[in-house]
CSV table of C-alpha atoms in Angstrom, one decimal:
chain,number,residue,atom,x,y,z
W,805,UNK,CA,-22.5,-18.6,-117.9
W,806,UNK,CA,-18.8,-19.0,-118.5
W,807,UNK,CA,-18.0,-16.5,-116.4
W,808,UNK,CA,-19.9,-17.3,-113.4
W,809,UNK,CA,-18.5,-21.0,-114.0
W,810,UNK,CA,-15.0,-19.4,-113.9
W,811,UNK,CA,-15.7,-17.6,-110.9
W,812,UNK,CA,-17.1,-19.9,-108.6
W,813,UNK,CA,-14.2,-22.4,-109.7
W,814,UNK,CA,-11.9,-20.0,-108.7
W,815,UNK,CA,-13.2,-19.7,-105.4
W,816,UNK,CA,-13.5,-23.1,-104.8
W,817,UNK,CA,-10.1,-24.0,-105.4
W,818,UNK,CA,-8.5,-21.2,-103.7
W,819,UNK,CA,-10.1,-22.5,-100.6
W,820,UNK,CA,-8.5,-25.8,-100.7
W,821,UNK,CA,-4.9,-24.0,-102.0
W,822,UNK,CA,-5.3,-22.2,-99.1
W,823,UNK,CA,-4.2,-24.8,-97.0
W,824,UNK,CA,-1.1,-24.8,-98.5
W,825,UNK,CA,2.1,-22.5,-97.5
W,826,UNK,CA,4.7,-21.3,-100.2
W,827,UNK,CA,7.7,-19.2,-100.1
W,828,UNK,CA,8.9,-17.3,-102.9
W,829,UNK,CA,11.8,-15.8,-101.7
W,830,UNK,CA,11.4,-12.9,-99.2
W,831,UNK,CA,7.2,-13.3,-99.4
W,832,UNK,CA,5.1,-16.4,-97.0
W,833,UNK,CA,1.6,-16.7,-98.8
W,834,UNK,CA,-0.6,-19.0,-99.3
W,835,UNK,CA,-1.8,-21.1,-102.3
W,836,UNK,CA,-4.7,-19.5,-101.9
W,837,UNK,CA,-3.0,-15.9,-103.4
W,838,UNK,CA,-2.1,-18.0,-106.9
W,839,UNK,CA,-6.0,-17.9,-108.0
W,840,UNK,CA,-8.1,-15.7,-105.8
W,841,UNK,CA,-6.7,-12.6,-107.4
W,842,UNK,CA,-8.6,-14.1,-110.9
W,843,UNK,CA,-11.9,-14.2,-109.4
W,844,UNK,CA,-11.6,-10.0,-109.4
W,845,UNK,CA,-10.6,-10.3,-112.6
W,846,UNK,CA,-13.7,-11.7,-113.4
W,847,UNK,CA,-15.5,-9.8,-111.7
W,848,UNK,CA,-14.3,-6.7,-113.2
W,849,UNK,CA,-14.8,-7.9,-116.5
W,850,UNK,CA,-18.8,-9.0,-115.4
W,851,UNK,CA,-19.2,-6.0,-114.1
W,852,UNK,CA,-17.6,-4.2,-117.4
W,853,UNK,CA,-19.5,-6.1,-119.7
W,854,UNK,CA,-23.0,-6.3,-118.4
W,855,UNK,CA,-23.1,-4.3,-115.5
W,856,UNK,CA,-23.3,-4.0,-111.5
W,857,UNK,CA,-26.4,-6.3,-111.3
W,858,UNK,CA,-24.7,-8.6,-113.2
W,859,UNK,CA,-22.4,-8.6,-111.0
W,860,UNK,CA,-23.9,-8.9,-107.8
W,861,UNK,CA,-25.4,-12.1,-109.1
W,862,UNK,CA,-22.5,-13.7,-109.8
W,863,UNK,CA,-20.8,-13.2,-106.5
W,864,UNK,CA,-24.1,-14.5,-104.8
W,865,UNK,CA,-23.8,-17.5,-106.6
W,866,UNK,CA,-20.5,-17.5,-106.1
W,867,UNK,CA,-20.9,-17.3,-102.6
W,868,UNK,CA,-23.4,-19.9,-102.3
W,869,UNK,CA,-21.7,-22.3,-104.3
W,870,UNK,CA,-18.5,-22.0,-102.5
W,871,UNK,CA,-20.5,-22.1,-98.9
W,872,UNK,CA,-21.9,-25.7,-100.5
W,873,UNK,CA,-18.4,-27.0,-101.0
W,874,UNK,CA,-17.6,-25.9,-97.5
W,875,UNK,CA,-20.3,-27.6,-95.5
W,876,UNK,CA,-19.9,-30.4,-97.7
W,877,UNK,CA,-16.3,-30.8,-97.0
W,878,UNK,CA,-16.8,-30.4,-92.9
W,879,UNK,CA,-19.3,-32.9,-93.3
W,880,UNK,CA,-17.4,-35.6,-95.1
W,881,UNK,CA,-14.5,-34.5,-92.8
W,882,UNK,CA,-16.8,-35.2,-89.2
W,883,UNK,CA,-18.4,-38.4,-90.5
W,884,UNK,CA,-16.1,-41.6,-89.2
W,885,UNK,CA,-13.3,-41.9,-91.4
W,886,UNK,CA,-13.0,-46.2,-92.5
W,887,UNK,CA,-10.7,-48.7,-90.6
W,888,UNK,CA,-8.9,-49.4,-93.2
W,889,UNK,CA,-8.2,-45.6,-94.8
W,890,UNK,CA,-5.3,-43.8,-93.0
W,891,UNK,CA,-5.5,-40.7,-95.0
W,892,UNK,CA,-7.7,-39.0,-92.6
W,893,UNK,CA,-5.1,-36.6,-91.3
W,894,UNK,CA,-4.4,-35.0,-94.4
W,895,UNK,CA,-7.6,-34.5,-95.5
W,896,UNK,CA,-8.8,-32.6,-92.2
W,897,UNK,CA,-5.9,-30.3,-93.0
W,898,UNK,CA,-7.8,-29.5,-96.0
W,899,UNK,CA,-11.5,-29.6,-95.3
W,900,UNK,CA,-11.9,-29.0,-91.7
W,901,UNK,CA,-11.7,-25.6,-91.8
W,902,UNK,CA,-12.2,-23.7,-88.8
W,903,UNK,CA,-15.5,-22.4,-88.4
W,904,UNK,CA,-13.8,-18.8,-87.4
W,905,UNK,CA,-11.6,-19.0,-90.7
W,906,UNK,CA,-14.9,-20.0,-93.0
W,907,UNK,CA,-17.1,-17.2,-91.6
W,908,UNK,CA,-14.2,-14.4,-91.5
W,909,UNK,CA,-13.3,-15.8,-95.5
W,910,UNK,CA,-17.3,-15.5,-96.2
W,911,UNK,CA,-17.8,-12.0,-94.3
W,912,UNK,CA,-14.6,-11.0,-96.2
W,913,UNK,CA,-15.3,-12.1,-99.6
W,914,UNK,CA,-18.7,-10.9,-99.9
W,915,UNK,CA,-17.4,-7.1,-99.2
W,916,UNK,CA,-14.5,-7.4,-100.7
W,917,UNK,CA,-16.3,-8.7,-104.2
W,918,UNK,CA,-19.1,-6.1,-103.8
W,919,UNK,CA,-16.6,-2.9,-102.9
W,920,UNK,CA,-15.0,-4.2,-106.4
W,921,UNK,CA,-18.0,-4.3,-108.6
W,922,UNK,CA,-19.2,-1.0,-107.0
W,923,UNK,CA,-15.6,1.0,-107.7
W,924,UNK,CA,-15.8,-0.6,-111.3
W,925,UNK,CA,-19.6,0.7,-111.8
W,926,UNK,CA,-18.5,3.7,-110.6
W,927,UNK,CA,-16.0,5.1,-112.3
W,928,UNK,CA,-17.2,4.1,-115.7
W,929,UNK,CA,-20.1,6.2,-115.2
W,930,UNK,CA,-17.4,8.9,-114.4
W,931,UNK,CA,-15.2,8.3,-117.6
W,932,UNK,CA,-18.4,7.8,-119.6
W,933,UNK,CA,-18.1,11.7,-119.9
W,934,UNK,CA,-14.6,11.5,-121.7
W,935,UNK,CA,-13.7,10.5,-125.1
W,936,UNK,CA,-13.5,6.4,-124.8
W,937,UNK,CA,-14.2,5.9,-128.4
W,938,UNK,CA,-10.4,5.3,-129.4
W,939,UNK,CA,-8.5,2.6,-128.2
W,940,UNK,CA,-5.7,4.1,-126.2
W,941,UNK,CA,-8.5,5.7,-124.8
W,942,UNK,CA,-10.2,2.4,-123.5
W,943,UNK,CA,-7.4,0.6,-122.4
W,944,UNK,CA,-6.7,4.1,-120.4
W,945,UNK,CA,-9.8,4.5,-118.7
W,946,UNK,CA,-10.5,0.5,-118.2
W,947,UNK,CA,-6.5,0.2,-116.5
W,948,UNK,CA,-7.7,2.6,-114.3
W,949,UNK,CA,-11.0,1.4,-112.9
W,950,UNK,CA,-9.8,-2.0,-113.2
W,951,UNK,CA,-6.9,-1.2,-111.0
W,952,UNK,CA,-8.3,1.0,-108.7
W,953,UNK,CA,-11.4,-1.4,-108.1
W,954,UNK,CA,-8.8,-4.1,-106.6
W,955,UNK,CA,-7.1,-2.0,-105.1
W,956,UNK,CA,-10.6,-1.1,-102.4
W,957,UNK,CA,-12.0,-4.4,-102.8
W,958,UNK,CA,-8.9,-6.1,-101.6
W,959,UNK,CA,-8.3,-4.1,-98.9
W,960,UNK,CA,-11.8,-4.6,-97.8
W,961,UNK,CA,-11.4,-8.4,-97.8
W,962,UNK,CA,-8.2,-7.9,-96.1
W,963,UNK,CA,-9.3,-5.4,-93.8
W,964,UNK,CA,-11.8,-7.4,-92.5
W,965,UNK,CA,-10.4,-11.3,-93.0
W,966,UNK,CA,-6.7,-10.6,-90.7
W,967,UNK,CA,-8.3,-9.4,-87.6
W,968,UNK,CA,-11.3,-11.7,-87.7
W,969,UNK,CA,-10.1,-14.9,-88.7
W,970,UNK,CA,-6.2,-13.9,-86.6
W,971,UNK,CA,-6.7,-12.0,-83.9
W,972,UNK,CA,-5.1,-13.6,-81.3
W,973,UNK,CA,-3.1,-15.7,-82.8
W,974,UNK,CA,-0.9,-13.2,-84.8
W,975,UNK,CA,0.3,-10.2,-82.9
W,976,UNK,CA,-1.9,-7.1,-83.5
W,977,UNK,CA,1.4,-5.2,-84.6
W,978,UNK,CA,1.7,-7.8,-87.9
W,979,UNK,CA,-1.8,-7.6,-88.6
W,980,UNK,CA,-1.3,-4.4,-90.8
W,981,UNK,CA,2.0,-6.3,-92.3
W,982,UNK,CA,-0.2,-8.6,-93.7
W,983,UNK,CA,-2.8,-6.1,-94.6
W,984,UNK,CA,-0.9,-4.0,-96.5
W,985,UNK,CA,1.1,-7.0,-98.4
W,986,UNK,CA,-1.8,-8.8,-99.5
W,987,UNK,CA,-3.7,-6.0,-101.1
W,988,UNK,CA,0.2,-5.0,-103.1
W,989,UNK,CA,0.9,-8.7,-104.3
W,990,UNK,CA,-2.8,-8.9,-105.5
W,991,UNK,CA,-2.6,-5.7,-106.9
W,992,UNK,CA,0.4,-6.7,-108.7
W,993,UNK,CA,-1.4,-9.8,-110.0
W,994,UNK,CA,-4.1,-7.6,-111.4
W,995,UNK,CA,-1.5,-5.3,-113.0
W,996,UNK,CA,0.5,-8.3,-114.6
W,997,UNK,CA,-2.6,-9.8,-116.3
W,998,UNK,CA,-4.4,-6.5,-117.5
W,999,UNK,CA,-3.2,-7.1,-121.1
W,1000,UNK,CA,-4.7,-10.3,-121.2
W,1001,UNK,CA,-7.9,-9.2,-119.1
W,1002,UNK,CA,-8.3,-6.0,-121.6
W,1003,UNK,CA,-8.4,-8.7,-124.9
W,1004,UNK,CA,-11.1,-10.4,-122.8
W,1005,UNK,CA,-12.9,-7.2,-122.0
W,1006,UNK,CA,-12.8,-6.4,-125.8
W,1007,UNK,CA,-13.9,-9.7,-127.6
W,1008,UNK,CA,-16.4,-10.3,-125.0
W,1009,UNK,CA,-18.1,-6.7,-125.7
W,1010,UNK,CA,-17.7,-7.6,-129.6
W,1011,UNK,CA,-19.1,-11.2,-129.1
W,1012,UNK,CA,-22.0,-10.3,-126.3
W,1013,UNK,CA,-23.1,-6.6,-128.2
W,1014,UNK,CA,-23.0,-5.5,-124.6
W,1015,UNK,CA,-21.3,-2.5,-123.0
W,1016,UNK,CA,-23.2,-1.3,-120.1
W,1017,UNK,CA,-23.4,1.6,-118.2
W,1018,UNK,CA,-25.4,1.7,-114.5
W,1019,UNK,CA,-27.8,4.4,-114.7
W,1020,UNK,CA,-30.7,4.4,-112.5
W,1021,UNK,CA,-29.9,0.9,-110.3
W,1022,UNK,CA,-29.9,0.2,-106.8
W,1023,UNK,CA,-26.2,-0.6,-105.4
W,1024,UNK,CA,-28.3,-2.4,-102.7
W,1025,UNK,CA,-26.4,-5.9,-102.1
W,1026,UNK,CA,-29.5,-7.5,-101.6
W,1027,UNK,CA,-31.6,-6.8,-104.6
W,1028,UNK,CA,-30.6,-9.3,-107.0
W,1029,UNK,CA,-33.4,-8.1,-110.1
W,1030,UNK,CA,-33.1,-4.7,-109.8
């Protein structure tokens, strides 16, 4: 439960720091790129603990709960603002969010998540073969997967948000620009944290009793109990 709480926070509010542009010296990104990033984090440590199905439950909900806040927001924001409020400009900047932008981030974010948890599923089975019974040989086989696993599932969300939610308004040559630098600076996040995301991993397995490996399950997206 905290999990899933976690996650669909963290999707929440990268929606409404996306609105917001930083630099940081060389690099333009959004607010957006400070806490997306942990919602993979999450989901890799979901998917470690207790599994692909898990998983996929968690980024459905998270899916629907985020889709809630959006129509909710568009709502408030097409409703009459009152005479007397003279805030209505900024807060359009925030909620009224093109409905190109909200179905590319929503198309994006559900592969995205799902190429994650499926890498992660994966290649566990795969290292389930080796020795993982001493720590250096955890950490090993978990920095791996947990790498490698944002590593597809952002370039899936990337691949797929850029020329659906840009095309057309950024040249077709700086689409792959944006691509490629995306997927490295959230990579980088993942990389950054994984000392902190292993110590999760670890005292969640020890807390939970869980460790699970997928044998035998449908990968289908769409089977949420099975």
């Amino acid at each position: 439960m905290l999990f899933c709480t976690l996650f669909c926070v963290c999707l929440i509010t990268a929606n409404v720091l996306e609105t917001k542009q930083i630099s940081i010296g060389p690099f333009n990104i959004t607010g957006g790129l400070l806490v997306f990033p942990v919602s993979y984090i999450i989901n890799d440590c979901v998917c470690e603990v207790w599994g692909y199905r898990r998983a996929r439950l968690v980024i459905w909900l998270g899916f629907l709960m985020n889709f809630m806040f959006v129509s909710f927001g568009a709502l408030a924001d097409a409703l009459p603002a009152a005479p007397y409020w003279d805030g209505q400009e900024g807060f359009h900047q925030i909620f009224g969010l093109a409905p190109r932008i909200a179905a590319s981030s929503f198309i994006a974010f559900l592969a995205g998540s799902f190429v994650n948890a499926y890498v992660m599923s994966r290649m566990k089975l795969s290292a389930r073969e080796q020795d993982t019974s001493s720590s250096s040989a955890f950490v090993r086989n978990f920095s791996s997967r947990a790498i490698w696993s944002t590593v597809f599932g952002e370039s899936a969300d990337s691949i797929i948000f850029f020329p659906l939610a840009l095309s057309g308004v950024v040249p077709w040559n700086e689409l792959p620009v944006l691509i490629v630098s995306q997927v490295l600076l959230k990579t980088l996040y993942e990389i950054v944290v994984l000392p902190v995301t292993i110590r999760v991993v670890r005292a969640t397995k020890k807390f939970e009793g869980s460790d699970v490996y997928d044998h035998d399950i449908s990968y289908n997206v769409f089977r949420l109990w099975r």
